[in-house]
Amino acid sequence: FTNSLDTWILLEKIGYFSYAYASVFFFIVTWQYIGYKDIWRCKLTPLMFIVPSITILLLWMPGYQSLMMSNFYFDTSGIVPTLVYQYGIWGYVHTINNVIFMFGSLVLLVISFYSHTDTRKKGIQYLLAGFIIFCIWNMLYTAGFIPLWVFNLPFPLLLFSILMSIAIFRYNALDFLPMARNLVLEQI
């Protein structure tokens, strides 16, 4: 690919466009899925996007990137060279924000599991299993038990995607028709 440190830093910044907002959107989808009040009409919903938006701004504003991440270098001790950096103070704020929203999503999925009928429980079990595998993998990676050269996201995302596909196509776990029906009825 490339061994230019500047190119790798640029790619890391681009990756944060999706990473910064992923946990918030997963929480919103889970909230809507289990049938709570329409979250988009809540006046507090925009507050969920404050930390991810500040994260993106800090990454792209010259002179403020060090609040998010700094001390970049290549780790060439593994099979693949890896970009390594240290989090700044805002990097920890961003991480805590992600953990809060992912934990909230987990709680909502567990509530959904116990409140649905037996036919939907099997699909929700697969969703929970994929979600838990993804979270455990990230915790192990963050704690340093998985080497830096192992790409963090592809393996757990593959497992999560397979389990999510089984849940969706075999057990109709993400049947959004009730959500769509509620939205249509509210508009009438």
C-alpha atoms as a printed R data frame, in Angstrom:
    type eleno elety resid chain resno       x       y      z
1   ATOM     1    CA   PHE     A     1   0.000   0.000  0.000
2   ATOM     2    CA   THR     A     2   2.072   2.909  1.238
3   ATOM     3    CA   ASN     A     3   4.619   3.530  3.937
4   ATOM     4    CA   SER     A     4   4.004   7.260  4.175
5   ATOM     5    CA   LEU     A     5   3.098   8.210  7.728
6   ATOM     6    CA   ASP     A     6   1.045  11.180  6.504
7   ATOM     7    CA   THR     A     7  -1.043   8.916  4.263
8   ATOM     8    CA   TRP     A     8  -1.755   6.504  7.102
9   ATOM     9    CA   ILE     A     9  -2.758   9.386  9.387
10  ATOM    10    CA   LEU     A    10  -5.095  10.691  6.679
11  ATOM    11    CA   LEU     A    11  -6.691   7.239  6.306
12  ATOM    12    CA   GLU     A    12  -7.126   7.017 10.079
13  ATOM    13    CA   LYS     A    13  -8.890  10.395 10.083
14  ATOM    14    CA   ILE     A    14 -11.176   9.315  7.242
15  ATOM    15    CA   GLY     A    15 -12.020   6.121  9.128
16  ATOM    16    CA   TYR     A    16 -13.187   8.169 12.091
17  ATOM    17    CA   PHE     A    17 -16.080   9.604 10.042
18  ATOM    18    CA   SER     A    18 -17.856   6.283 10.423
19  ATOM    19    CA   TYR     A    19 -16.286   5.150 13.686
20  ATOM    20    CA   ALA     A    20 -17.202   8.309 15.595
21  ATOM    21    CA   TYR     A    21 -20.918   7.972 14.894
22  ATOM    22    CA   ALA     A    22 -21.286   4.166 14.755
23  ATOM    23    CA   SER     A    23 -22.212   3.570 18.392
24  ATOM    24    CA   VAL     A    24 -24.758   6.412 18.403
25  ATOM    25    CA   PHE     A    25 -26.475   5.116 15.272
26  ATOM    26    CA   PHE     A    26 -26.450   1.545 16.578
27  ATOM    27    CA   PHE     A    27 -28.118   2.797 19.763
28  ATOM    28    CA   ILE     A    28 -30.749   4.708 17.753
29  ATOM    29    CA   VAL     A    29 -31.543   1.687 15.562
30  ATOM    30    CA   THR     A    30 -31.813  -0.536 18.635
31  ATOM    31    CA   TRP     A    31 -34.037   2.023 20.378
32  ATOM    32    CA   GLN     A    32 -36.357   2.238 17.387
33  ATOM    33    CA   TYR     A    33 -36.340  -1.529 16.897
34  ATOM    34    CA   ILE     A    34 -37.588  -2.392 20.360
35  ATOM    35    CA   GLY     A    35 -40.498   0.013 19.906
36  ATOM    36    CA   TYR     A    36 -39.801   2.879 22.261
37  ATOM    37    CA   LYS     A    37 -40.931   6.405 21.491
38  ATOM    38    CA   ASP     A    38 -39.675   7.769 18.186
39  ATOM    39    CA   ILE     A    39 -36.217   8.963 19.176
40  ATOM    40    CA   TRP     A    40 -35.950  11.428 16.271
41  ATOM    41    CA   ARG     A    41 -38.760  13.515 17.774
42  ATOM    42    CA   CYS     A    42 -37.087  13.780 21.164
43  ATOM    43    CA   LYS     A    43 -35.551  17.191 21.834
44  ATOM    44    CA   LEU     A    44 -32.507  15.589 23.488
45  ATOM    45    CA   THR     A    45 -31.555  13.430 20.478
46  ATOM    46    CA   PRO     A    46 -29.159  16.015 18.975
47  ATOM    47    CA   LEU     A    47 -27.153  15.889 22.218
48  ATOM    48    CA   MET     A    48 -26.092  12.327 21.355
49  ATOM    49    CA   PHE     A    49 -24.146  13.676 18.379
50  ATOM    50    CA   ILE     A    50 -22.107  16.272 20.297
51  ATOM    51    CA   VAL     A    51 -19.126  14.077 21.284
52  ATOM    52    CA   PRO     A    52 -18.789  12.376 17.851
53  ATOM    53    CA   SER     A    53 -19.029  15.745 16.072
54  ATOM    54    CA   ILE     A    54 -16.401  17.338 18.314
55  ATOM    55    CA   THR     A    55 -14.213  14.269 17.713
56  ATOM    56    CA   ILE     A    56 -14.362  14.825 13.950
57  ATOM    57    CA   LEU     A    57 -13.711  18.546 14.319
58  ATOM    58    CA   LEU     A    58 -10.675  17.978 16.543
59  ATOM    59    CA   LEU     A    59  -9.218  15.467 14.097
60  ATOM    60    CA   TRP     A    60  -9.464  17.813 11.128
61  ATOM    61    CA   MET     A    61  -8.731  21.205 12.723
62  ATOM    62    CA   PRO     A    62  -5.022  22.042 12.526
63  ATOM    63    CA   GLY     A    63  -3.448  22.355 15.940
64  ATOM    64    CA   TYR     A    64  -6.179  20.437 17.794
65  ATOM    65    CA   GLN     A    65  -5.517  16.904 16.566
66  ATOM    66    CA   SER     A    66  -3.285  16.236 19.580
67  ATOM    67    CA   LEU     A    67  -6.350  16.449 21.835
68  ATOM    68    CA   MET     A    68  -7.622  13.358 20.036
69  ATOM    69    CA   MET     A    69  -4.425  11.520 19.066
70  ATOM    70    CA   SER     A    70  -0.696  12.192 18.831
71  ATOM    71    CA   ASN     A    71   2.791  10.605 18.727
72  ATOM    72    CA   PHE     A    72   2.243   8.642 15.527
73  ATOM    73    CA   TYR     A    73   4.712   5.986 14.450
74  ATOM    74    CA   PHE     A    74   4.849   2.693 12.557
75  ATOM    75    CA   ASP     A    75   5.105  -0.538 14.501
76  ATOM    76    CA   THR     A    76   6.936  -2.965 12.233
77  ATOM    77    CA   SER     A    77   7.343  -5.769 14.753
78  ATOM    78    CA   GLY     A    78   4.426  -7.773 13.350
79  ATOM    79    CA   ILE     A    79   3.592  -9.206  9.967
80  ATOM    80    CA   VAL     A    80   2.035  -5.960  8.734
81  ATOM    81    CA   PRO     A    81   3.272  -2.441  9.580
82  ATOM    82    CA   THR     A    82   0.739  -0.783 11.855
83  ATOM    83    CA   LEU     A    83   0.039   2.853 12.636
84  ATOM    84    CA   VAL     A    84   0.310   3.374 16.382
85  ATOM    85    CA   TYR     A    85  -0.609   6.515 18.286
86  ATOM    86    CA   GLN     A    86  -1.480   7.712 21.758
87  ATOM    87    CA   TYR     A    87  -4.874   9.037 22.671
88  ATOM    88    CA   GLY     A    88  -5.154  12.579 23.919
89  ATOM    89    CA   ILE     A    89  -7.685  13.616 26.541
90  ATOM    90    CA   TRP     A    90 -10.516  13.832 23.997
91  ATOM    91    CA   GLY     A    91  -9.660  10.367 22.706
92  ATOM    92    CA   TYR     A    92 -10.616   9.002 26.113
93  ATOM    93    CA   VAL     A    93 -13.808  11.086 26.180
94  ATOM    94    CA   HIS     A    94 -14.692   9.678 22.759
95  ATOM    95    CA   THR     A    95 -13.966   6.106 23.897
96  ATOM    96    CA   ILE     A    96 -16.088   6.482 27.031
97  ATOM    97    CA   ASN     A    97 -18.916   7.931 24.940
98  ATOM    98    CA   ASN     A    98 -18.758   4.909 22.602
99  ATOM    99    CA   VAL     A    99 -18.773   2.480 25.523
100 ATOM   100    CA   ILE     A   100 -21.829   4.177 27.047
101 ATOM   101    CA   PHE     A   101 -23.820   3.949 23.819
102 ATOM   102    CA   MET     A   102 -22.734   0.367 23.113
103 ATOM   103    CA   PHE     A   103 -23.665  -0.654 26.658
104 ATOM   104    CA   GLY     A   104 -27.018   1.088 26.201
105 ATOM   105    CA   SER     A   105 -27.566  -0.868 22.985
106 ATOM   106    CA   LEU     A   106 -26.718  -4.090 24.789
107 ATOM   107    CA   VAL     A   107 -29.242  -3.306 27.531
108 ATOM   108    CA   LEU     A   108 -31.913  -2.543 24.915
109 ATOM   109    CA   LEU     A   109 -31.212  -5.825 23.092
110 ATOM   110    CA   VAL     A   110 -31.491  -7.757 26.351
111 ATOM   111    CA   ILE     A   111 -34.803  -6.011 27.119
112 ATOM   112    CA   SER     A   112 -35.973  -6.875 23.615
113 ATOM   113    CA   PHE     A   113 -34.944 -10.492 24.111
114 ATOM   114    CA   TYR     A   114 -37.043 -10.873 27.251
115 ATOM   115    CA   SER     A   115 -40.055  -8.994 25.880
116 ATOM   116    CA   HIS     A   116 -40.502 -10.855 22.563
117 ATOM   117    CA   THR     A   117 -42.157 -14.144 21.782
118 ATOM   118    CA   ASP     A   118 -40.274 -17.399 21.288
119 ATOM   119    CA   THR     A   119 -40.165 -17.079 17.491
120 ATOM   120    CA   ARG     A   120 -38.238 -13.811 17.688
121 ATOM   121    CA   LYS     A   121 -36.035 -14.775 20.645
122 ATOM   122    CA   LYS     A   122 -33.838 -17.059 18.548
123 ATOM   123    CA   GLY     A   123 -33.012 -14.220 16.151
124 ATOM   124    CA   ILE     A   124 -32.327 -11.832 18.989
125 ATOM   125    CA   GLN     A   125 -30.020 -14.470 20.509
126 ATOM   126    CA   TYR     A   126 -27.926 -14.383 17.337
127 ATOM   127    CA   LEU     A   127 -27.865 -10.566 17.405
128 ATOM   128    CA   LEU     A   128 -26.779 -10.588 21.043
129 ATOM   129    CA   ALA     A   129 -24.119 -13.236 20.374
130 ATOM   130    CA   GLY     A   130 -22.659 -11.209 17.500
131 ATOM   131    CA   PHE     A   131 -22.768  -8.016 19.541
132 ATOM   132    CA   ILE     A   132 -21.065  -9.656 22.530
133 ATOM   133    CA   ILE     A   133 -18.341 -11.219 20.330
134 ATOM   134    CA   PHE     A   134 -17.679  -7.812 18.776
135 ATOM   135    CA   CYS     A   135 -17.459  -6.110 22.201
136 ATOM   136    CA   ILE     A   136 -15.226  -8.793 23.733
137 ATOM   137    CA   TRP     A   137 -12.866  -8.661 20.726
138 ATOM   138    CA   ASN     A   138 -12.560  -4.878 21.067
139 ATOM   139    CA   MET     A   139 -11.936  -5.117 24.814
140 ATOM   140    CA   LEU     A   140  -9.190  -7.710 24.271
141 ATOM   141    CA   TYR     A   141  -7.634  -5.572 21.528
142 ATOM   142    CA   THR     A   142  -7.787  -2.425 23.655
143 ATOM   143    CA   ALA     A   143  -6.272  -4.256 26.644
144 ATOM   144    CA   GLY     A   144  -3.348  -5.402 24.469
145 ATOM   145    CA   PHE     A   145  -4.142  -9.126 24.363
146 ATOM   146    CA   ILE     A   146  -4.488  -9.046 20.565
147 ATOM   147    CA   PRO     A   147  -1.303  -7.940 18.742
148 ATOM   148    CA   LEU     A   148  -1.307  -4.551 17.039
149 ATOM   149    CA   TRP     A   149  -0.647  -6.023 13.603
150 ATOM   150    CA   VAL     A   150  -3.926  -7.964 13.711
151 ATOM   151    CA   PHE     A   151  -6.442  -5.719 12.032
152 ATOM   152    CA   ASN     A   152  -8.919  -4.899 14.759
153 ATOM   153    CA   LEU     A   153 -12.230  -4.737 12.965
154 ATOM   154    CA   PRO     A   154 -12.451  -7.295 10.116
155 ATOM   155    CA   PHE     A   155 -12.534 -10.466 12.240
156 ATOM   156    CA   PRO     A   156 -15.219  -9.472 14.750
157 ATOM   157    CA   LEU     A   157 -17.216  -7.673 12.055
158 ATOM   158    CA   LEU     A   158 -17.176 -10.827  9.937
159 ATOM   159    CA   LEU     A   159 -18.481 -12.909 12.845
160 ATOM   160    CA   PHE     A   160 -21.040 -10.247 13.741
161 ATOM   161    CA   SER     A   161 -22.167 -10.011 10.096
162 ATOM   162    CA   ILE     A   162 -22.618 -13.777  9.797
163 ATOM   163    CA   LEU     A   163 -24.638 -13.951 13.012
164 ATOM   164    CA   MET     A   164 -26.660 -10.883 12.040
165 ATOM   165    CA   SER     A   165 -27.400 -12.392  8.605
166 ATOM   166    CA   ILE     A   166 -28.649 -15.579 10.251
167 ATOM   167    CA   ALA     A   167 -30.818 -13.527 12.590
168 ATOM   168    CA   ILE     A   168 -32.253 -11.419  9.785
169 ATOM   169    CA   PHE     A   169 -32.819 -14.003  7.073
170 ATOM   170    CA   ARG     A   170 -33.625 -17.087  9.107
171 ATOM   171    CA   TYR     A   171 -35.440 -15.631 12.092
172 ATOM   172    CA   ASN     A   172 -36.622 -12.219 10.825
173 ATOM   173    CA   ALA     A   173 -35.032 -10.601 13.858
174 ATOM   174    CA   LEU     A   174 -34.932  -7.121 12.371
175 ATOM   175    CA   ASP     A   175 -38.496  -6.971 11.178
176 ATOM   176    CA   PHE     A   176 -38.930  -3.231 10.802
177 ATOM   177    CA   LEU     A   177 -42.573  -3.450  9.718
178 ATOM   178    CA   PRO     A   178 -43.914  -2.674 13.210
179 ATOM   179    CA   MET     A   179 -41.652   0.382 13.345
180 ATOM   180    CA   ALA     A   180 -42.747   1.527  9.890
181 ATOM   181    CA   ARG     A   181 -46.411   0.903 10.767
182 ATOM   182    CA   ASN     A   182 -46.088   3.038 13.897
183 ATOM   183    CA   LEU     A   183 -44.517   5.875 11.917
184 ATOM   184    CA   VAL     A   184 -47.290   5.759  9.296
185 ATOM   185    CA   LEU     A   185 -50.022   5.703 11.923
186 ATOM   186    CA   GLU     A   186 -48.473   8.660 13.729
187 ATOM   187    CA   GLN     A   187 -48.515  10.657 10.486
188 ATOM   188    CA   ILE     A   188 -52.249  10.094  9.973
